[in-house]
Amino acid sequence: MTQPAADRFELVTIRLPIAWTFAALVAGLVLGLVLSNTAAIETIVGISAPVGTLWLRALQMTIIPLVASLLVLGIVQMTAAARAGAAARRFVLLVFGVLILSGLITAVLMPMLLAAFPIPASANGLLGTAPDGEQVLPGLADFVTSLVAPNIIAAAAETSTLPLTIFFAAFAVALTRLPDTQRMNLLGFFHATANAMLVVIGWVLFLAPIGVFALALGVAATSGTGAFTALGHYILVVSAMGGVVLLVAYLVAWLLGGIGLLTFARSVMSSQAVALSTQSSLASLPAMLDSSGRLGLRNSTAEFVLPLAVAVFRATSPAMNLAVAIYVAHLAGVELNPAILAAGIAVAIIISIGSVSLPGSISFVVSVGPIAMAMGIPIEPLALLVAVEMLPDIMRTVGNVTMNVAVASVVDRVNTGAEG
């Protein structure tokens, strides 16, 4: 019941200056605050703004080709897993159920949370160079017809993310129907494209301390001390959505896996500790296998489900990525109707499958960017928010690891019942 080796691909490893980027964010905010009331601030911002804009555009140019490649590889990998047997199909169905619930949680709760704890007025500076202008909400007919692009090249040029996502998802499924030689040739192309884009985005993110410093300087000059408050508010609100998914993991293990809440909590604690310290689901895999043993799950189930979950399953991604998009939408005054939220959920779910095995900073840009584009939300604030992603990423990893073990318990219980 293992996934065919021919359909597994390894992406290049990129080391990112996360600590330096966070330090540059703080340094830019502090310097901008100190100089905000001086005569030199306009000259300094006039120099730093183009630097920040260039870095932001370099970041944006990698999104479409990288997302398309990772989406194809991720969906092919998921399809191959679903064909590995009945247990795999149950796992895939459960994964999609959890991902849909994850997106719905944020679509319902995030607006309520922002209504109860509004975004600080000082957060407007985070918008940076986001374009102004009144948003025109599409009608239902316009929304439905926009799902399919008559010209995929034009859709890419216009960064029409939703039809692009649908096209490449359909393309990936079609690949699985091709003869082995043709399928592997095309998959090799997308694998090489993804790795090439990862190298480029690695170069761009290596310069993140410079770009973030330049952008933060302008934000602090506009917002003053409120920039720190705004970023703190953002971190707490977005992390709260991941916290809800974490709580859902306990309910999944209890209601669907038949495991007592206290038993599950004690058994999964060691996995959560590793996730907290490493911020890596892959590094937490041995601890997850140990937690599964403590829960009494069969080795055959745990050794199949957990590595596959690490590869293709990010339970918190739809919730937290959509939360970022909704936060920026409220910040920019973008009205969100049910159709736009539905589009955001759909893209968030599909993209979460394609953002596998990526460092937090890269997956943040690759995952949230397409969601924001599909919802008509400016992506400029992402250039600053990526600098603090290391903090919400802790909640992402802990939530993902906990849900992985919970899902393994459900698959094990279903398999036991099926064999009985």
Short mmCIF file of C-alpha atoms in Angstrom, two decimals:
data_model
loop_
_atom_site.label_atom_id
_atom_site.label_comp_id
_atom_site.label_asym_id
_atom_site.label_seq_id
_atom_site.Cartn_x
_atom_site.Cartn_y
_atom_site.Cartn_z
CA MET A 1 0.00 0.00 0.00
CA THR A 2 2.83 2.39 -0.72
CA GLN A 3 2.70 5.15 -3.24
CA PRO A 4 4.35 4.37 -6.59
CA ALA A 5 7.93 5.63 -6.46
CA ALA A 6 7.68 7.01 -9.98
CA ASP A 7 5.14 9.61 -8.89
CA ARG A 8 7.12 10.90 -5.91
CA PHE A 9 9.30 13.96 -6.45
CA GLU A 10 11.77 15.72 -4.19
CA LEU A 11 11.92 19.50 -4.23
CA VAL A 12 15.11 21.47 -3.74
CA THR A 13 16.00 22.49 -0.19
CA ILE A 14 16.22 26.21 0.48
CA ARG A 15 17.61 27.87 3.59
CA LEU A 16 15.92 31.16 4.34
CA PRO A 17 17.17 34.04 6.53
CA ILE A 18 14.06 33.96 8.73
CA ALA A 19 15.68 35.42 11.84
CA TRP A 20 17.39 38.14 9.79
CA THR A 21 14.11 38.99 8.06
CA PHE A 22 12.31 39.36 11.39
CA ALA A 23 15.18 41.48 12.71
CA ALA A 24 15.02 43.65 9.57
CA LEU A 25 11.29 44.15 10.11
CA VAL A 26 11.83 45.34 13.68
CA ALA A 27 14.80 47.52 12.65
CA GLY A 28 12.81 49.13 9.82
CA LEU A 29 9.86 49.84 12.08
CA VAL A 30 12.06 51.31 14.81
CA LEU A 31 14.07 53.48 12.42
CA GLY A 32 10.92 54.68 10.66
CA LEU A 33 9.41 55.54 14.04
CA VAL A 34 12.51 57.46 15.14
CA LEU A 35 12.72 59.42 11.89
CA SER A 36 8.97 59.88 11.36
CA ASN A 37 8.93 63.48 12.61
CA THR A 38 12.19 64.58 11.02
CA ALA A 39 12.75 66.49 7.82
CA ALA A 40 14.82 63.66 6.37
CA ILE A 41 12.01 61.08 6.43
CA GLU A 42 10.61 61.99 3.00
CA THR A 43 14.01 61.64 1.36
CA ILE A 44 14.72 58.33 3.11
CA VAL A 45 11.30 56.87 2.25
CA GLY A 46 11.74 58.11 -1.32
CA ILE A 47 14.86 55.95 -1.54
CA SER A 48 13.56 52.94 0.37
CA ALA A 49 10.13 52.72 -1.32
CA PRO A 50 11.45 51.71 -4.77
CA VAL A 51 13.71 49.13 -3.15
CA GLY A 52 10.76 47.58 -1.33
CA THR A 53 8.60 47.71 -4.46
CA LEU A 54 11.25 45.96 -6.58
CA TRP A 55 11.57 43.19 -4.01
CA LEU A 56 7.80 42.82 -3.81
CA ARG A 57 7.48 42.53 -7.60
CA ALA A 58 10.28 39.95 -7.70
CA LEU A 59 8.29 37.96 -5.15
CA GLN A 60 5.08 38.26 -7.16
CA MET A 61 6.61 37.13 -10.46
CA THR A 62 7.32 33.63 -9.11
CA ILE A 63 3.82 32.88 -7.79
CA ILE A 64 1.95 31.71 -10.91
CA PRO A 65 4.59 29.32 -12.37
CA LEU A 66 5.46 27.90 -8.94
CA VAL A 67 1.83 27.39 -7.92
CA ALA A 68 0.97 25.76 -11.24
CA SER A 69 3.86 23.30 -10.98
CA LEU A 70 3.30 22.42 -7.34
CA LEU A 71 -0.43 22.06 -7.93
CA VAL A 72 0.08 19.53 -10.71
CA LEU A 73 2.63 17.54 -8.67
CA GLY A 74 0.49 17.63 -5.52
CA ILE A 75 -2.74 16.50 -7.18
CA VAL A 76 -0.99 13.72 -9.09
CA GLN A 77 0.56 12.58 -5.82
CA MET A 78 -2.84 12.64 -4.09
CA THR A 79 -4.46 10.74 -6.96
CA ALA A 80 -1.74 8.11 -6.88
CA ALA A 81 -2.28 7.74 -3.14
CA ALA A 82 -6.03 7.27 -3.61
CA ARG A 83 -5.34 4.37 -5.96
CA ALA A 84 -3.14 2.59 -3.42
CA GLY A 85 -6.05 0.79 -1.75
CA ALA A 86 -9.22 1.13 0.30
CA ALA A 87 -7.38 2.57 3.32
CA ALA A 88 -5.79 5.22 1.12
CA ARG A 89 -9.13 6.18 -0.38
CA ARG A 90 -10.62 6.55 3.08
CA PHE A 91 -7.66 8.71 4.06
CA VAL A 92 -8.07 10.95 1.00
CA LEU A 93 -11.80 11.40 1.62
CA LEU A 94 -11.13 12.25 5.25
CA VAL A 95 -8.43 14.73 4.23
CA PHE A 96 -10.77 16.58 1.89
CA GLY A 97 -13.46 16.62 4.57
CA VAL A 98 -11.09 18.17 7.09
CA LEU A 99 -9.76 20.71 4.56
CA ILE A 100 -13.30 21.81 3.65
CA LEU A 101 -14.18 22.15 7.33
CA SER A 102 -10.95 24.09 7.92
CA GLY A 103 -11.88 26.64 5.24
CA LEU A 104 -15.50 26.93 6.43
CA ILE A 105 -14.34 27.56 10.00
CA THR A 106 -12.45 30.68 8.95
CA ALA A 107 -15.12 31.88 6.50
CA VAL A 108 -17.63 31.86 9.37
CA LEU A 109 -15.54 32.73 12.43
CA MET A 110 -12.94 35.18 11.07
CA PRO A 111 -15.43 37.99 10.24
CA MET A 112 -17.03 37.49 13.66
CA LEU A 113 -13.64 37.67 15.37
CA LEU A 114 -12.69 40.84 13.50
CA ALA A 115 -16.06 42.36 14.43
CA ALA A 116 -15.42 41.61 18.10
CA PHE A 117 -11.75 42.67 17.97
CA PRO A 118 -11.46 45.21 15.13
CA ILE A 119 -8.25 45.81 13.25
CA PRO A 120 -6.42 48.80 14.80
CA ALA A 121 -6.76 51.96 12.74
CA SER A 122 -2.97 52.19 12.69
CA ALA A 123 -2.83 49.00 10.62
CA ASN A 124 -3.65 50.97 7.45
CA GLY A 125 0.08 51.51 7.00
CA LEU A 126 0.50 47.79 6.35
CA LEU A 127 -1.23 48.26 3.00
CA GLY A 128 1.87 49.97 1.68
CA THR A 129 1.49 50.51 -2.04
CA ALA A 130 -1.75 48.54 -2.37
CA PRO A 131 -3.88 50.08 -5.10
CA ASP A 132 -6.85 52.18 -4.14
CA GLY A 133 -10.19 52.20 -5.82
CA GLU A 134 -13.72 51.05 -5.34
CA GLN A 135 -14.26 47.34 -5.71
CA VAL A 136 -16.95 46.11 -8.06
CA LEU A 137 -18.48 42.90 -6.73
CA PRO A 138 -19.26 40.34 -9.43
CA GLY A 139 -22.77 39.03 -9.80
CA LEU A 140 -23.49 35.31 -9.54
CA ALA A 141 -23.56 34.83 -13.32
CA ASP A 142 -20.28 36.71 -13.76
CA PHE A 143 -18.68 34.67 -10.98
CA VAL A 144 -19.76 31.34 -12.47
CA THR A 145 -18.60 32.22 -15.99
CA SER A 146 -15.26 33.45 -14.63
CA LEU A 147 -14.45 29.94 -13.37
CA VAL A 148 -13.34 28.86 -16.84
CA ALA A 149 -10.92 31.00 -18.84
CA PRO A 150 -11.22 30.88 -22.64
CA ASN A 151 -7.54 31.76 -22.91
CA ILE A 152 -5.33 30.30 -20.21
CA ILE A 153 -2.35 32.43 -21.30
CA ALA A 154 -4.40 35.59 -20.91
CA ALA A 155 -5.64 34.38 -17.52
CA ALA A 156 -2.04 33.93 -16.39
CA ALA A 157 -1.10 37.39 -17.65
CA GLU A 158 -4.03 38.87 -15.75
CA THR A 159 -3.22 36.71 -12.66
CA SER A 160 -6.78 35.31 -12.71
CA THR A 161 -5.99 32.72 -10.08
CA LEU A 162 -9.30 30.90 -9.78
CA PRO A 163 -9.62 29.78 -13.43
CA LEU A 164 -5.89 28.99 -13.46
CA THR A 165 -6.29 26.80 -10.38
CA ILE A 166 -9.23 24.96 -11.92
CA PHE A 167 -7.36 24.48 -15.20
CA PHE A 168 -4.22 23.05 -13.61
CA ALA A 169 -6.25 20.86 -11.24
CA ALA A 170 -8.07 19.38 -14.25
CA PHE A 171 -4.76 19.12 -16.11
CA ALA A 172 -3.23 17.17 -13.20
CA VAL A 173 -6.14 14.72 -13.10
CA ALA A 174 -5.86 14.29 -16.88
CA LEU A 175 -2.15 13.46 -16.49
CA THR A 176 -3.05 10.46 -14.37
CA ARG A 177 -4.96 9.00 -17.35
CA LEU A 178 -1.99 9.18 -19.74
CA PRO A 179 0.38 6.30 -20.54
CA ASP A 180 3.25 6.03 -18.06
CA THR A 181 5.90 7.43 -20.40
CA GLN A 182 3.89 10.52 -21.33
CA ARG A 183 2.84 11.10 -17.73
CA MET A 184 6.38 10.90 -16.40
CA ASN A 185 7.73 13.21 -19.12
CA LEU A 186 5.21 15.90 -18.24
CA LEU A 187 5.66 15.39 -14.51
CA GLY A 188 9.40 15.73 -15.01
CA PHE A 189 8.81 19.07 -16.73
CA PHE A 190 6.65 20.38 -13.86
CA HIS A 191 9.09 19.02 -11.30
CA ALA A 192 11.97 20.83 -12.98
CA THR A 193 9.90 24.02 -13.29
CA ALA A 194 8.99 23.88 -9.60
CA ASN A 195 12.61 23.41 -8.60
CA ALA A 196 13.76 26.24 -10.87
CA MET A 197 11.13 28.56 -9.41
CA LEU A 198 12.14 27.51 -5.89
CA VAL A 199 15.71 28.48 -6.69
CA VAL A 200 14.53 31.89 -7.96
CA ILE A 201 12.25 32.48 -5.00
CA GLY A 202 15.10 31.37 -2.76
CA TRP A 203 17.21 34.16 -4.24
CA VAL A 204 14.39 36.64 -3.74
CA LEU A 205 13.74 35.58 -0.16
CA PHE A 206 17.47 35.65 0.56
CA LEU A 207 17.15 39.39 -0.05
CA ALA A 208 14.08 39.53 2.19
CA PRO A 209 15.88 41.41 5.01
CA ILE A 210 16.61 44.26 2.59
CA GLY A 211 13.12 44.33 1.05
CA VAL A 212 11.31 43.99 4.37
CA PHE A 213 13.48 46.67 5.97
CA ALA A 214 12.66 49.08 3.14
CA LEU A 215 8.92 48.37 3.33
CA ALA A 216 8.82 48.48 7.13
CA LEU A 217 10.53 51.86 7.12
CA GLY A 218 7.68 53.34 5.09
CA VAL A 219 5.03 51.62 7.21
CA ALA A 220 6.45 52.99 10.44
CA ALA A 221 6.70 56.47 8.96
CA THR A 222 2.97 56.26 8.17
CA SER A 223 1.67 54.34 11.20
CA GLY A 224 4.11 55.22 13.98
CA THR A 225 3.96 52.95 17.04
CA GLY A 226 0.68 51.54 15.79
CA ALA A 227 2.57 49.30 13.34
CA PHE A 228 3.71 47.10 16.23
CA THR A 229 0.16 46.92 17.60
CA ALA A 230 -1.21 46.06 14.16
CA LEU A 231 1.26 43.21 13.61
CA GLY A 232 0.56 41.84 17.07
CA HIS A 233 -3.19 41.93 16.39
CA TYR A 234 -2.66 40.16 13.06
CA ILE A 235 -0.57 37.37 14.61
CA LEU A 236 -3.11 36.69 17.37
CA VAL A 237 -6.18 36.73 15.11
CA VAL A 238 -4.70 34.51 12.40
CA SER A 239 -3.25 32.10 14.97
CA ALA A 240 -6.67 31.86 16.59
CA MET A 241 -8.05 30.23 13.42
CA GLY A 242 -5.30 27.63 13.61
CA GLY A 243 -6.19 27.15 17.26
CA VAL A 244 -9.76 26.29 16.29
CA VAL A 245 -8.49 23.63 13.86
CA LEU A 246 -6.29 22.29 16.67
CA LEU A 247 -9.39 21.88 18.86
CA VAL A 248 -11.20 20.17 15.98
CA ALA A 249 -8.37 17.61 15.86
CA TYR A 250 -9.22 16.52 19.41
CA LEU A 251 -12.89 16.20 18.42
CA VAL A 252 -11.97 14.16 15.33
CA ALA A 253 -9.94 11.73 17.46
CA TRP A 254 -12.75 11.50 20.03
CA LEU A 255 -15.87 11.38 17.86
CA LEU A 256 -14.51 9.58 14.78
CA GLY A 257 -11.46 7.79 16.16
CA GLY A 258 -13.11 6.56 19.35
CA ILE A 259 -10.27 7.79 21.57
CA GLY A 260 -10.87 9.54 24.88
CA LEU A 261 -9.95 13.21 24.95
CA LEU A 262 -7.52 12.88 27.87
CA THR A 263 -5.91 9.78 26.37
CA PHE A 264 -5.42 11.51 23.03
CA ALA A 265 -4.12 14.70 24.68
CA ARG A 266 -1.52 12.80 26.72
CA SER A 267 -0.40 10.66 23.80
CA VAL A 268 -0.03 13.49 21.29
CA MET A 269 1.79 15.83 23.68
CA SER A 270 5.24 14.57 22.72
CA SER A 271 4.49 15.15 19.01
CA GLN A 272 3.30 18.67 19.78
CA ALA A 273 6.50 19.39 21.71
CA VAL A 274 8.64 18.38 18.72
CA ALA A 275 6.40 20.39 16.38
CA LEU A 276 6.70 23.42 18.65
CA SER A 277 10.48 23.27 18.73
CA THR A 278 11.14 22.36 15.08
CA GLN A 279 8.17 23.96 13.25
CA SER A 280 8.40 21.02 10.88
CA SER A 281 5.83 18.27 10.32
CA LEU A 282 8.50 16.12 8.68
CA ALA A 283 10.81 16.41 11.69
CA SER A 284 7.84 15.51 13.90
CA LEU A 285 7.11 12.26 12.02
CA PRO A 286 9.03 9.96 14.42
CA ALA A 287 7.22 11.55 17.36
CA MET A 288 3.87 11.11 15.59
CA LEU A 289 4.62 7.42 15.06
CA ASP A 290 5.42 7.15 18.77
CA SER A 291 2.15 8.90 19.67
CA SER A 292 0.26 6.48 17.45
CA GLY A 293 1.87 3.58 19.29
CA ARG A 294 0.81 5.06 22.62
CA LEU A 295 -2.76 5.24 21.29
CA GLY A 296 -2.64 1.59 20.33
CA LEU A 297 -2.94 2.19 16.59
CA ARG A 298 -1.72 -0.60 14.35
CA ASN A 299 1.78 -0.11 12.95
CA SER A 300 0.55 -0.84 9.42
CA THR A 301 -1.92 2.05 9.62
CA ALA A 302 0.42 4.56 11.26
CA GLU A 303 3.34 3.77 8.97
CA PHE A 304 1.15 4.31 5.91
CA VAL A 305 -1.08 7.22 6.95
CA LEU A 306 1.38 9.47 8.78
CA PRO A 307 4.11 9.75 6.10
CA LEU A 308 1.40 10.31 3.49
CA ALA A 309 -0.21 12.96 5.71
CA VAL A 310 3.12 14.75 6.08
CA ALA A 311 3.46 14.76 2.28
CA VAL A 312 0.02 15.94 1.18
CA PHE A 313 -2.04 17.09 4.18
CA ARG A 314 -1.96 20.53 5.82
CA ALA A 315 -5.06 20.73 8.03
CA THR A 316 -4.50 24.31 9.19
CA SER A 317 -3.64 25.71 5.76
CA PRO A 318 -7.15 26.56 4.46
CA ALA A 319 -8.11 28.08 7.81
CA MET A 320 -5.01 30.18 8.40
CA ASN A 321 -4.29 31.12 4.78
CA LEU A 322 -7.89 32.22 4.24
CA ALA A 323 -7.67 34.10 7.56
CA VAL A 324 -4.73 36.10 6.20
CA ALA A 325 -6.67 36.94 3.03
CA ILE A 326 -9.79 37.98 4.99
CA TYR A 327 -7.64 40.09 7.32
CA VAL A 328 -6.09 41.95 4.38
CA ALA A 329 -9.55 42.32 2.81
CA HIS A 330 -10.88 44.01 5.95
CA LEU A 331 -7.74 46.12 6.07
CA ALA A 332 -8.23 47.26 2.46
CA GLY A 333 -11.99 47.71 2.78
CA VAL A 334 -12.73 44.91 0.30
CA GLU A 335 -16.27 43.62 0.68
CA LEU A 336 -16.54 39.84 0.80
CA ASN A 337 -19.75 38.23 -0.39
CA PRO A 338 -20.53 34.47 -0.19
CA ALA A 339 -19.34 33.87 -3.76
CA ILE A 340 -15.95 35.47 -3.08
CA LEU A 341 -15.57 33.53 0.18
CA ALA A 342 -16.49 30.30 -1.64
CA ALA A 343 -13.81 31.05 -4.24
CA GLY A 344 -11.30 31.67 -1.46
CA ILE A 345 -12.16 28.37 0.24
CA ALA A 346 -11.90 26.43 -3.03
CA VAL A 347 -8.50 27.89 -3.92
CA ALA A 348 -7.25 27.49 -0.34
CA ILE A 349 -8.13 23.78 -0.34
CA ILE A 350 -6.58 23.03 -3.73
CA ILE A 351 -3.47 25.12 -3.09
CA SER A 352 -2.91 23.44 0.29
CA ILE A 353 -2.37 20.15 -1.56
CA GLY A 354 0.18 21.76 -3.87
CA SER A 355 2.21 23.56 -1.18
CA VAL A 356 3.75 20.38 0.19
CA SER A 357 7.16 20.14 1.83
CA LEU A 358 7.98 23.83 1.54
CA PRO A 359 9.56 26.10 4.14
CA GLY A 360 7.04 28.28 5.99
CA SER A 361 8.05 31.53 4.29
CA ILE A 362 7.73 30.05 0.79
CA SER A 363 4.47 28.22 1.50
CA PHE A 364 3.05 31.45 2.94
CA VAL A 365 3.64 33.37 -0.29
CA VAL A 366 2.66 30.49 -2.57
CA SER A 367 -0.51 29.65 -0.61
CA VAL A 368 -1.90 33.04 0.42
CA GLY A 369 -1.00 34.89 -2.80
CA PRO A 370 -3.31 32.86 -5.07
CA ILE A 371 -6.15 33.05 -2.53
CA ALA A 372 -5.87 36.82 -2.34
CA MET A 373 -5.73 37.11 -6.13
CA ALA A 374 -8.80 34.91 -6.55
CA MET A 375 -10.72 37.05 -4.05
CA GLY A 376 -9.64 40.38 -5.55
CA ILE A 377 -7.58 41.29 -2.49
CA PRO A 378 -4.28 43.24 -2.71
CA ILE A 379 -1.25 41.06 -2.04
CA GLU A 380 1.17 43.89 -1.21
CA PRO A 381 0.80 43.45 2.59
CA LEU A 382 2.05 39.86 2.27
CA ALA A 383 5.56 41.18 1.73
CA LEU A 384 5.59 42.46 5.32
CA LEU A 385 3.46 39.75 6.88
CA VAL A 386 5.86 37.06 5.65
CA ALA A 387 8.41 38.49 8.10
CA VAL A 388 6.24 37.52 11.08
CA GLU A 389 5.05 34.20 9.63
CA MET A 390 7.52 32.39 11.89
CA LEU A 391 5.12 33.05 14.81
CA PRO A 392 1.79 31.86 13.30
CA ASP A 393 3.78 29.00 11.74
CA ILE A 394 4.16 27.52 15.22
CA MET A 395 0.39 27.14 15.43
CA ARG A 396 0.29 25.78 11.88
CA THR A 397 2.75 23.00 12.67
CA VAL A 398 1.25 22.04 16.03
CA GLY A 399 -2.25 21.94 14.51
CA ASN A 400 -1.11 19.91 11.49
CA VAL A 401 0.77 17.36 13.59
CA THR A 402 -2.15 16.92 15.97
CA MET A 403 -4.63 16.48 13.13
CA ASN A 404 -2.34 13.98 11.41
CA VAL A 405 -2.41 11.72 14.45
CA ALA A 406 -6.18 12.23 14.82
CA VAL A 407 -6.77 11.24 11.18
CA ALA A 408 -4.56 8.17 11.62
CA SER A 409 -6.75 7.10 14.55
CA VAL A 410 -9.88 7.43 12.40
CA VAL A 411 -8.40 5.42 9.50
CA ASP A 412 -7.25 2.74 11.95
CA ARG A 413 -10.72 2.46 13.49
CA VAL A 414 -12.43 2.30 10.08
CA ASN A 415 -9.96 -0.35 8.85
CA THR A 416 -10.53 -2.41 11.99
CA GLY A 417 -14.30 -2.27 11.43
CA ALA A 418 -13.94 -3.14 7.73
CA GLU A 419 -11.74 -6.16 8.50
CA GLY A 420 -14.09 -7.23 11.30
#
